[in-house]
Coordinates of C-alpha atoms in Angstrom, one line a residue:
M1 CA 99.3 60.6 49.7
K2 CA 96.8 61.0 52.7
I3 CA 99.8 61.0 55.0
R4 CA 101.4 63.8 53.1
K5 CA 98.2 65.9 53.1
A6 CA 97.7 65.3 56.8
F7 CA 101.3 66.3 57.5
A8 CA 101.0 69.4 55.3
L9 CA 97.8 70.4 57.1
F10 CA 99.6 70.0 60.4
L11 CA 102.5 72.2 59.2
Y12 CA 100.0 74.8 58.0
L13 CA 98.1 74.9 61.2
T14 CA 101.3 75.0 63.2
Y15 CA 102.6 77.9 61.1
F16 CA 99.2 79.7 61.3
T17 CA 99.0 79.4 65.1
N18 CA 102.6 80.5 65.6
A19 CA 102.2 83.4 63.2
L20 CA 99.0 84.4 64.9
H21 CA 100.7 84.6 68.3
A22 CA 103.8 86.3 66.8
Q23 CA 102.0 89.1 65.0
Y24 CA 101.8 91.4 67.9
Q25 CA 104.4 91.9 70.7
P26 CA 102.6 93.1 73.9
K27 CA 104.0 96.2 75.6
P28 CA 105.9 95.0 78.7
V29 CA 105.1 96.0 82.2
D30 CA 108.4 96.1 84.0
E31 CA 107.5 96.7 87.7
F32 CA 104.8 95.2 89.9
I33 CA 101.9 97.5 90.3
L34 CA 99.8 98.0 93.4
G35 CA 96.5 99.8 92.7
T36 CA 93.1 100.6 94.0
D37 CA 89.8 101.6 92.5
L38 CA 88.8 105.0 93.9
S39 CA 85.9 105.8 91.6
M40 CA 83.6 106.9 94.5
V41 CA 86.1 109.2 96.3
K42 CA 85.0 112.5 94.7
A43 CA 81.4 111.8 95.5
I44 CA 82.2 110.9 99.0
L45 CA 84.3 114.0 99.6
D46 CA 81.6 116.1 97.9
N47 CA 79.2 114.7 100.4
E48 CA 81.5 115.7 103.3
G49 CA 82.9 112.3 104.0
I50 CA 86.1 112.3 106.0
Y51 CA 88.8 109.8 105.7
K52 CA 90.9 109.1 108.8
V53 CA 94.0 107.2 109.8
D54 CA 94.3 106.4 113.6
D55 CA 91.1 108.5 114.0
S56 CA 92.8 111.7 112.6
P57 CA 91.6 113.2 109.3
K58 CA 93.8 112.2 106.4
D59 CA 94.0 112.9 102.7
V60 CA 92.7 109.7 101.1
F61 CA 95.3 109.7 98.3
S62 CA 98.1 110.1 100.8
A63 CA 96.7 107.3 102.9
F64 CA 96.7 104.9 100.0
K65 CA 100.2 106.0 98.9
E66 CA 101.4 105.2 102.4
G67 CA 99.9 101.8 102.0
E68 CA 102.2 101.3 98.9
Y69 CA 99.4 102.0 96.3
E70 CA 100.7 103.8 93.3
Y71 CA 97.9 103.3 90.7
V72 CA 94.3 104.5 90.9
R73 CA 91.6 102.9 88.7
L74 CA 88.7 105.0 87.7
R75 CA 85.6 103.8 85.9
I76 CA 83.7 105.8 83.3
F77 CA 80.1 105.4 82.2
H78 CA 78.9 106.8 78.8
S79 CA 75.9 108.9 80.0
P80 CA 74.8 108.0 83.5
D81 CA 71.1 108.7 84.4
E82 CA 71.1 112.0 86.3
N83 CA 67.8 111.1 87.9
E84 CA 69.3 108.2 89.7
A85 CA 71.1 108.4 93.1
N86 CA 74.6 109.8 92.4
G87 CA 73.6 110.1 88.8
T88 CA 76.6 112.2 87.7
V89 CA 79.1 109.9 89.4
N90 CA 81.4 108.3 86.8
S91 CA 80.4 110.6 84.0
L92 CA 83.1 112.2 81.8
N93 CA 83.2 115.5 83.7
Y94 CA 83.2 113.7 87.1
T95 CA 86.0 111.4 86.0
L96 CA 88.1 114.2 84.6
A97 CA 87.8 116.0 87.9
L98 CA 88.7 112.9 89.9
A99 CA 91.6 112.1 87.5
Q100 CA 93.0 115.6 88.2
M101 CA 93.0 114.8 91.9
V102 CA 94.8 111.5 91.2
K103 CA 97.5 113.1 89.1
E104 CA 98.0 116.0 91.6
A105 CA 98.5 113.3 94.3
G106 CA 101.4 111.9 92.2
M107 CA 99.6 108.7 91.4
K108 CA 99.2 106.9 88.1
L109 CA 95.9 106.3 86.3
L110 CA 94.1 103.2 84.9
L111 CA 91.0 104.3 83.0
D112 CA 88.2 101.7 83.0
F113 CA 85.7 102.1 80.2
H114 CA 82.4 100.4 81.0
Y115 CA 80.8 101.2 77.6
S116 CA 77.4 101.4 79.2
D117 CA 75.4 104.1 81.1
T118 CA 75.7 102.0 84.2
W119 CA 77.6 99.1 85.7
A120 CA 78.8 96.5 83.3
D121 CA 79.8 93.0 84.5
P122 CA 79.4 89.4 83.3
S123 CA 75.6 89.5 84.0
K124 CA 74.9 92.8 82.1
Q125 CA 76.6 94.7 79.3
N126 CA 73.9 97.1 78.3
V127 CA 74.5 99.3 75.2
P128 CA 74.4 103.0 76.1
L129 CA 71.0 104.6 75.4
A130 CA 72.7 106.9 72.8
W131 CA 73.7 103.8 70.8
S132 CA 70.5 101.7 71.1
G133 CA 69.1 100.6 67.8
L134 CA 72.3 101.2 65.8
D135 CA 73.3 98.7 63.2
F136 CA 76.6 96.9 63.6
T137 CA 78.6 99.3 61.4
S138 CA 77.3 102.4 63.2
L139 CA 77.8 100.8 66.6
N140 CA 81.4 100.0 65.7
D141 CA 82.0 103.6 64.5
S142 CA 80.4 105.1 67.6
L143 CA 82.5 102.9 69.8
Y144 CA 85.7 104.0 68.1
N145 CA 84.8 107.7 68.0
Y146 CA 83.7 107.8 71.6
T147 CA 86.8 106.1 72.9
K148 CA 89.1 108.4 70.9
N149 CA 87.2 111.5 71.9
V150 CA 87.1 110.7 75.6
L151 CA 90.9 110.2 75.7
N152 CA 91.4 113.4 73.7
R153 CA 89.5 115.2 76.4
F154 CA 91.8 113.6 79.0
N155 CA 94.8 114.7 77.0
E156 CA 93.6 118.3 76.7
H157 CA 93.7 118.4 80.5
N158 CA 97.2 116.7 80.7
L159 CA 95.5 113.7 82.2
T160 CA 96.4 111.0 79.7
P161 CA 95.9 107.6 81.4
D162 CA 98.9 105.4 82.0
L163 CA 96.8 102.2 81.3
V164 CA 93.4 101.9 79.6
Q165 CA 90.9 99.1 80.1
T166 CA 88.5 98.6 77.1
G167 CA 85.5 97.1 78.8
N168 CA 84.7 95.9 82.3
E169 CA 84.5 92.1 83.0
I170 CA 83.9 91.3 79.4
N171 CA 84.5 87.5 79.4
H172 CA 80.9 87.2 78.1
G173 CA 81.4 90.0 75.6
F174 CA 80.1 93.6 75.7
L175 CA 77.6 95.9 74.0
W176 CA 75.0 93.1 74.0
P177 CA 73.6 91.6 72.0
Q178 CA 75.8 92.6 69.0
G179 CA 79.0 92.3 70.9
S180 CA 78.1 89.2 73.0
A181 CA 80.6 86.4 73.0
W182 CA 77.7 84.0 72.3
N183 CA 74.2 84.5 70.9
G184 CA 72.3 81.6 72.3
N185 CA 74.3 78.5 71.3
V186 CA 76.0 80.4 68.4
V187 CA 79.6 81.6 68.8
N188 CA 79.8 85.4 68.2
Y189 CA 83.5 86.1 69.1
Q190 CA 84.2 87.5 65.6
N191 CA 81.7 90.4 66.2
F192 CA 82.9 90.8 69.8
A193 CA 86.5 90.9 68.6
T194 CA 85.7 93.4 65.8
L195 CA 84.1 95.8 68.3
L196 CA 87.0 95.3 70.7
K197 CA 89.6 96.1 68.1
S198 CA 87.7 99.4 67.3
A199 CA 87.8 100.4 71.0
I200 CA 91.5 99.6 71.1
K201 CA 92.1 101.5 67.8
G202 CA 90.3 104.5 69.4
V203 CA 92.8 104.4 72.3
H204 CA 95.8 104.3 70.0
D205 CA 94.5 106.9 67.6
S206 CA 93.9 109.5 70.4
N207 CA 96.4 112.2 71.1
N208 CA 99.3 110.6 73.0
G209 CA 97.5 107.3 73.0
S210 CA 99.7 105.2 70.7
S211 CA 101.9 104.0 73.6
I212 CA 99.2 103.3 76.2
P213 CA 99.1 99.6 77.2
I214 CA 95.7 98.0 76.7
L215 CA 94.1 95.9 79.5
L216 CA 91.3 93.4 78.8
H217 CA 89.3 92.5 81.8
S218 CA 87.9 89.0 82.4
A219 CA 86.0 87.9 85.6
T220 CA 87.6 84.4 85.5
G221 CA 90.3 84.6 88.2
G222 CA 89.7 81.1 89.5
S223 CA 89.1 79.3 86.2
I224 CA 91.8 78.1 83.8
T225 CA 89.2 76.9 81.3
E226 CA 87.3 80.2 81.2
S227 CA 90.4 82.3 81.1
Q228 CA 91.9 80.3 78.3
T229 CA 88.7 80.4 76.3
F230 CA 88.6 84.2 76.6
A231 CA 92.2 84.8 75.7
D232 CA 92.4 82.3 72.9
S233 CA 89.2 83.3 71.2
L234 CA 90.3 86.9 71.0
L235 CA 93.8 86.1 69.9
K236 CA 92.3 84.0 67.1
Y237 CA 90.8 87.2 65.7
N238 CA 94.0 89.1 66.2
V239 CA 92.9 91.3 69.1
E240 CA 96.1 93.1 70.1
F241 CA 96.3 93.7 73.9
D242 CA 99.0 94.0 76.5
I243 CA 97.5 92.9 79.8
L244 CA 95.0 90.3 80.8
G245 CA 93.3 91.6 83.9
L246 CA 91.3 89.2 86.2
S247 CA 88.7 89.7 88.8
Y248 CA 89.1 87.3 91.7
Y249 CA 86.6 87.2 94.6
P250 CA 86.7 84.0 96.7
C251 CA 82.9 83.7 96.9
W252 CA 82.5 83.8 93.1
H253 CA 85.8 82.5 91.7
G254 CA 86.9 79.6 94.0
T255 CA 89.8 79.1 96.3
L256 CA 93.1 80.8 96.5
T257 CA 94.6 77.6 95.2
S258 CA 92.3 77.9 92.1
L259 CA 93.7 81.4 91.6
D260 CA 97.2 80.2 92.0
E261 CA 96.8 77.5 89.4
N262 CA 95.2 79.9 87.0
L263 CA 98.0 82.5 87.4
N264 CA 100.6 79.7 86.9
F265 CA 98.8 78.6 83.7
L266 CA 98.4 82.0 82.2
S267 CA 101.8 83.3 83.0
S268 CA 103.4 80.3 81.4
G269 CA 101.2 80.2 78.3
Y270 CA 100.8 83.8 77.1
E271 CA 103.1 86.7 76.2
Q272 CA 100.7 89.2 77.8
T273 CA 101.2 90.6 81.3
I274 CA 98.8 89.2 83.9
M275 CA 97.2 91.3 86.6
I276 CA 94.5 90.8 89.3
V277 CA 92.6 93.9 88.5
E278 CA 89.8 93.4 91.1
T279 CA 89.6 91.8 94.5
N280 CA 88.5 92.5 98.0
Y281 CA 87.6 90.9 101.3
N282 CA 85.1 91.4 104.0
S283 CA 86.3 92.7 107.4
D284 CA 83.2 92.5 109.6
G285 CA 80.6 89.7 109.5
V286 CA 79.1 87.7 106.7
P287 CA 78.2 89.8 103.6
S288 CA 74.7 89.8 102.2
G289 CA 73.7 89.0 98.6
D290 CA 75.2 86.4 96.4
C291 CA 78.8 86.7 97.5
V292 CA 78.6 84.5 100.6
L293 CA 81.1 81.9 101.8
S294 CA 80.5 79.4 104.5
A295 CA 82.9 79.3 107.5
S296 CA 84.6 76.3 106.0
Q297 CA 85.1 78.0 102.7
M298 CA 86.6 81.2 104.0
P299 CA 90.4 81.3 103.6
F300 CA 90.5 83.7 106.6
P301 CA 87.8 84.9 109.1
Y302 CA 85.7 87.9 108.1
T303 CA 87.5 90.2 110.6
E304 CA 89.8 93.1 110.3
Q305 CA 92.8 90.8 110.8
G306 CA 91.3 88.3 108.3
Q307 CA 91.0 91.1 105.7
F308 CA 94.7 92.0 106.3
D309 CA 95.8 88.4 106.1
Y310 CA 93.8 87.9 102.8
L311 CA 95.6 90.7 101.1
Q312 CA 99.0 89.5 102.2
A313 CA 98.1 86.0 100.9
I314 CA 96.9 87.1 97.5
Y315 CA 100.0 89.3 97.2
A316 CA 102.3 86.4 98.0
I317 CA 100.6 84.3 95.3
A318 CA 100.9 87.0 92.7
Q319 CA 104.6 87.5 93.5
K320 CA 105.3 83.8 92.6
Y321 CA 105.0 84.5 88.9
E322 CA 107.3 86.7 86.9
R323 CA 104.6 87.6 84.3
V324 CA 102.1 88.6 87.0
K325 CA 102.6 92.4 87.4
G326 CA 99.7 93.9 89.3
L327 CA 97.1 93.7 92.0
F328 CA 94.2 96.2 92.4
Y329 CA 91.8 96.4 95.3
W330 CA 88.2 97.2 94.6
G331 CA 85.8 99.2 96.8
G332 CA 88.4 100.2 99.3
D333 CA 87.1 103.8 99.3
Y334 CA 83.6 103.3 100.5
I335 CA 82.7 105.2 103.7
W336 CA 79.4 106.6 104.9
A337 CA 78.7 110.1 103.4
G338 CA 75.2 111.3 102.9
D339 CA 73.4 108.9 100.6
I340 CA 76.6 106.9 99.9
G341 CA 77.0 103.9 102.2
G342 CA 80.0 102.3 103.7
S343 CA 81.0 98.7 102.9
Y344 CA 82.5 96.0 105.0
S345 CA 84.9 95.2 102.2
S346 CA 86.2 98.7 102.2
L347 CA 89.7 99.5 103.5
F348 CA 88.1 102.1 105.7
H349 CA 85.5 101.5 108.4
W350 CA 82.1 103.0 107.4
Q351 CA 82.7 105.8 109.9
G352 CA 85.9 106.7 108.0
N353 CA 88.8 105.3 110.0
A354 CA 91.4 103.2 108.1
Q355 CA 91.3 99.5 108.6
K356 CA 94.5 97.6 109.3
A357 CA 94.4 96.1 105.8
L358 CA 95.0 99.5 104.2
F359 CA 98.7 98.9 105.1
A360 CA 98.9 95.2 104.4
F361 CA 101.1 95.8 101.3
Q362 CA 103.3 98.2 103.2
D363 CA 103.9 95.6 105.8
T364 CA 104.5 92.9 103.1
T365 CA 106.8 94.9 100.9
S366 CA 108.9 96.7 103.5
T367 CA 109.1 94.3 106.4
S368 CA 112.1 92.1 106.9
I369 CA 113.5 90.3 109.9
Q370 CA 116.8 91.9 110.8
P371 CA 119.7 90.1 112.7
E372 CA 119.6 90.4 116.4
T373 CA 116.0 91.6 116.5
P374 CA 114.3 89.9 119.5
M375 CA 110.7 88.7 119.1
F376 CA 110.7 87.6 122.7
S377 CA 113.3 88.3 125.4
D378 CA 114.9 84.9 125.1
V379 CA 114.3 83.8 121.4
L380 CA 115.9 85.3 118.3
I381 CA 114.6 84.6 114.7
Y382 CA 116.1 86.3 111.7
S383 CA 116.7 85.7 108.0
T384 CA 120.1 86.1 106.4
A385 CA 121.3 87.3 103.0
N386 CA 122.3 83.7 102.0
K387 CA 118.7 82.4 102.2
Q388 CA 118.7 81.0 105.7
L389 CA 116.5 81.5 108.7
I390 CA 118.4 81.5 112.0
V391 CA 116.5 80.3 115.1
Q392 CA 118.3 80.9 118.4
L393 CA 116.8 79.5 121.6
P394 CA 117.9 80.3 125.2
E395 CA 120.7 78.3 126.6
G396 CA 119.7 75.1 128.4
S397 CA 116.4 74.6 126.4
Q398 CA 115.3 71.0 126.9
G399 CA 112.7 68.8 125.3
S400 CA 111.5 68.3 121.8
N401 CA 111.6 71.6 119.9
C402 CA 110.2 71.8 116.4
I403 CA 109.9 74.5 113.7
C404 CA 107.1 74.7 111.1
I405 CA 106.9 77.1 108.2
Y406 CA 103.5 77.7 106.5
D407 CA 102.7 79.8 103.5
I408 CA 100.1 82.5 104.0
T409 CA 97.3 80.2 102.9
G410 CA 98.1 77.8 105.7
K411 CA 99.9 75.1 103.7
L412 CA 102.8 73.5 105.5
Q413 CA 106.1 74.2 103.6
Y414 CA 108.7 73.0 106.0
K415 CA 108.8 71.0 109.3
N416 CA 111.8 69.8 111.2
Q417 CA 113.2 69.2 114.7
L418 CA 115.5 71.9 116.1
Q419 CA 118.8 70.2 117.0
S420 CA 120.5 72.7 119.2
N421 CA 120.1 76.2 120.7
R422 CA 121.3 77.8 117.5
N423 CA 119.7 76.4 114.3
S424 CA 119.9 77.4 110.6
V425 CA 117.0 76.5 108.2
E426 CA 117.6 76.6 104.5
L427 CA 115.1 78.8 102.7
G428 CA 116.2 78.4 99.1
H429 CA 113.3 76.2 98.1
L430 CA 110.7 78.8 99.2
M431 CA 109.4 81.6 96.9
P432 CA 109.8 85.2 98.2
G433 CA 106.7 86.1 100.2
V434 CA 104.9 86.1 103.5
Y435 CA 105.2 83.0 105.7
I436 CA 104.1 82.0 109.2
V437 CA 106.8 80.5 111.4
T438 CA 105.8 78.5 114.5
L439 CA 108.0 77.0 117.2
E440 CA 106.7 74.1 119.2
H441 CA 107.9 72.6 122.5
N442 CA 106.7 69.1 123.2
Q443 CA 103.9 69.7 120.6
H444 CA 102.7 72.9 122.1
V445 CA 103.1 76.1 120.0
F446 CA 105.0 78.8 122.0
I447 CA 105.8 81.2 119.1
R448 CA 103.8 82.0 116.0
E449 CA 105.3 84.9 114.0
K450 CA 104.7 86.3 110.5
V451 CA 108.0 86.8 108.5
V452 CA 108.8 88.0 105.0
F453 CA 111.4 86.3 102.9
N454 CA 112.7 88.8 100.4
H455 CA 115.5 86.7 98.9

């Protein structure tokens, strides 16, 4: 009898779990998205900031489009304090005006609700002043109505977002304390999920909002355990979302290997699309504050080239997984303009000129090695349509010649001796992406080249 009960309980739980995951079919994202957060652009332009490419003035949206960016992410605060510096930045009217610029540039829009009067992140999720002191029911209603009304305003201006993010880095909940994921040692995911479902309902009940994919944002890019806890806890309460967006910064979220492992886990375990919705990398010196890596921890040097290589590396990792469909750069728009400062993680130098990394994705997505393209006068390296790399050395080459292929993180993927002047290397075991090919003669590197395998 006990065995029967146990087996029945097992069947019930199995059915319940499967039914839970089967209740909602996430809206698919078909194409890989490259995006950038440009929430400060209007304020910078209003303060007479000038963006440049090759030291010539350039429309900032055109510059990003040339860099293969197609989406712009804009944050919105509830009622930012006008007495603070840049107080009207990220208000509704500011964001509407900036969204107009985005759409006129022919780019798509991800709207990022912070549900606060200021920055919301894992360390702070402050309730807007207008909602302070509300009981849970009133807070829930206010959240729904606010979300719906904001999106109706966007729709009135023909600016309906293409994606909506209901909360910013909400792995610890939002609208604290009532919407916190935990209250002390007490789990509070049910209240968190209830509020989140009201926000999502507000999106879908807005004019033209029923088909907008919903993105939930978790600052857990390097942690399988934290990402799983976030997703499973919300799915338990039937929160219906389409995209799990991750923040990943090496100084806070671990190594690129940790990110890779997390993307592998999430893409194989969930029906939702996965995106890296925030990342960036420093280009000049060690950053101040909490986000600091030692030289041994840095995947690449904090240089302009290191920033470029980092973006190509994280792109290559994201491309490994079919369910991973997006990568957004954060803070790439900061330059010096009045009381707005530049940033060493920006894709523009603080004086306005584009960094090399602005075009890292352009290089990655459009570069291929064509047959008979010489990299040196006496050496040819090119890839073929049948997944081979051809290495042709000059006639009469003597000694021990070796080829090594590394992925963009520096991990050796292939090593072998070159047997003749013309050699073919099978690439079928490698994922599409960016690789470093080195040729060595008697253990001395004489060629080091970046190649893109698009097969």
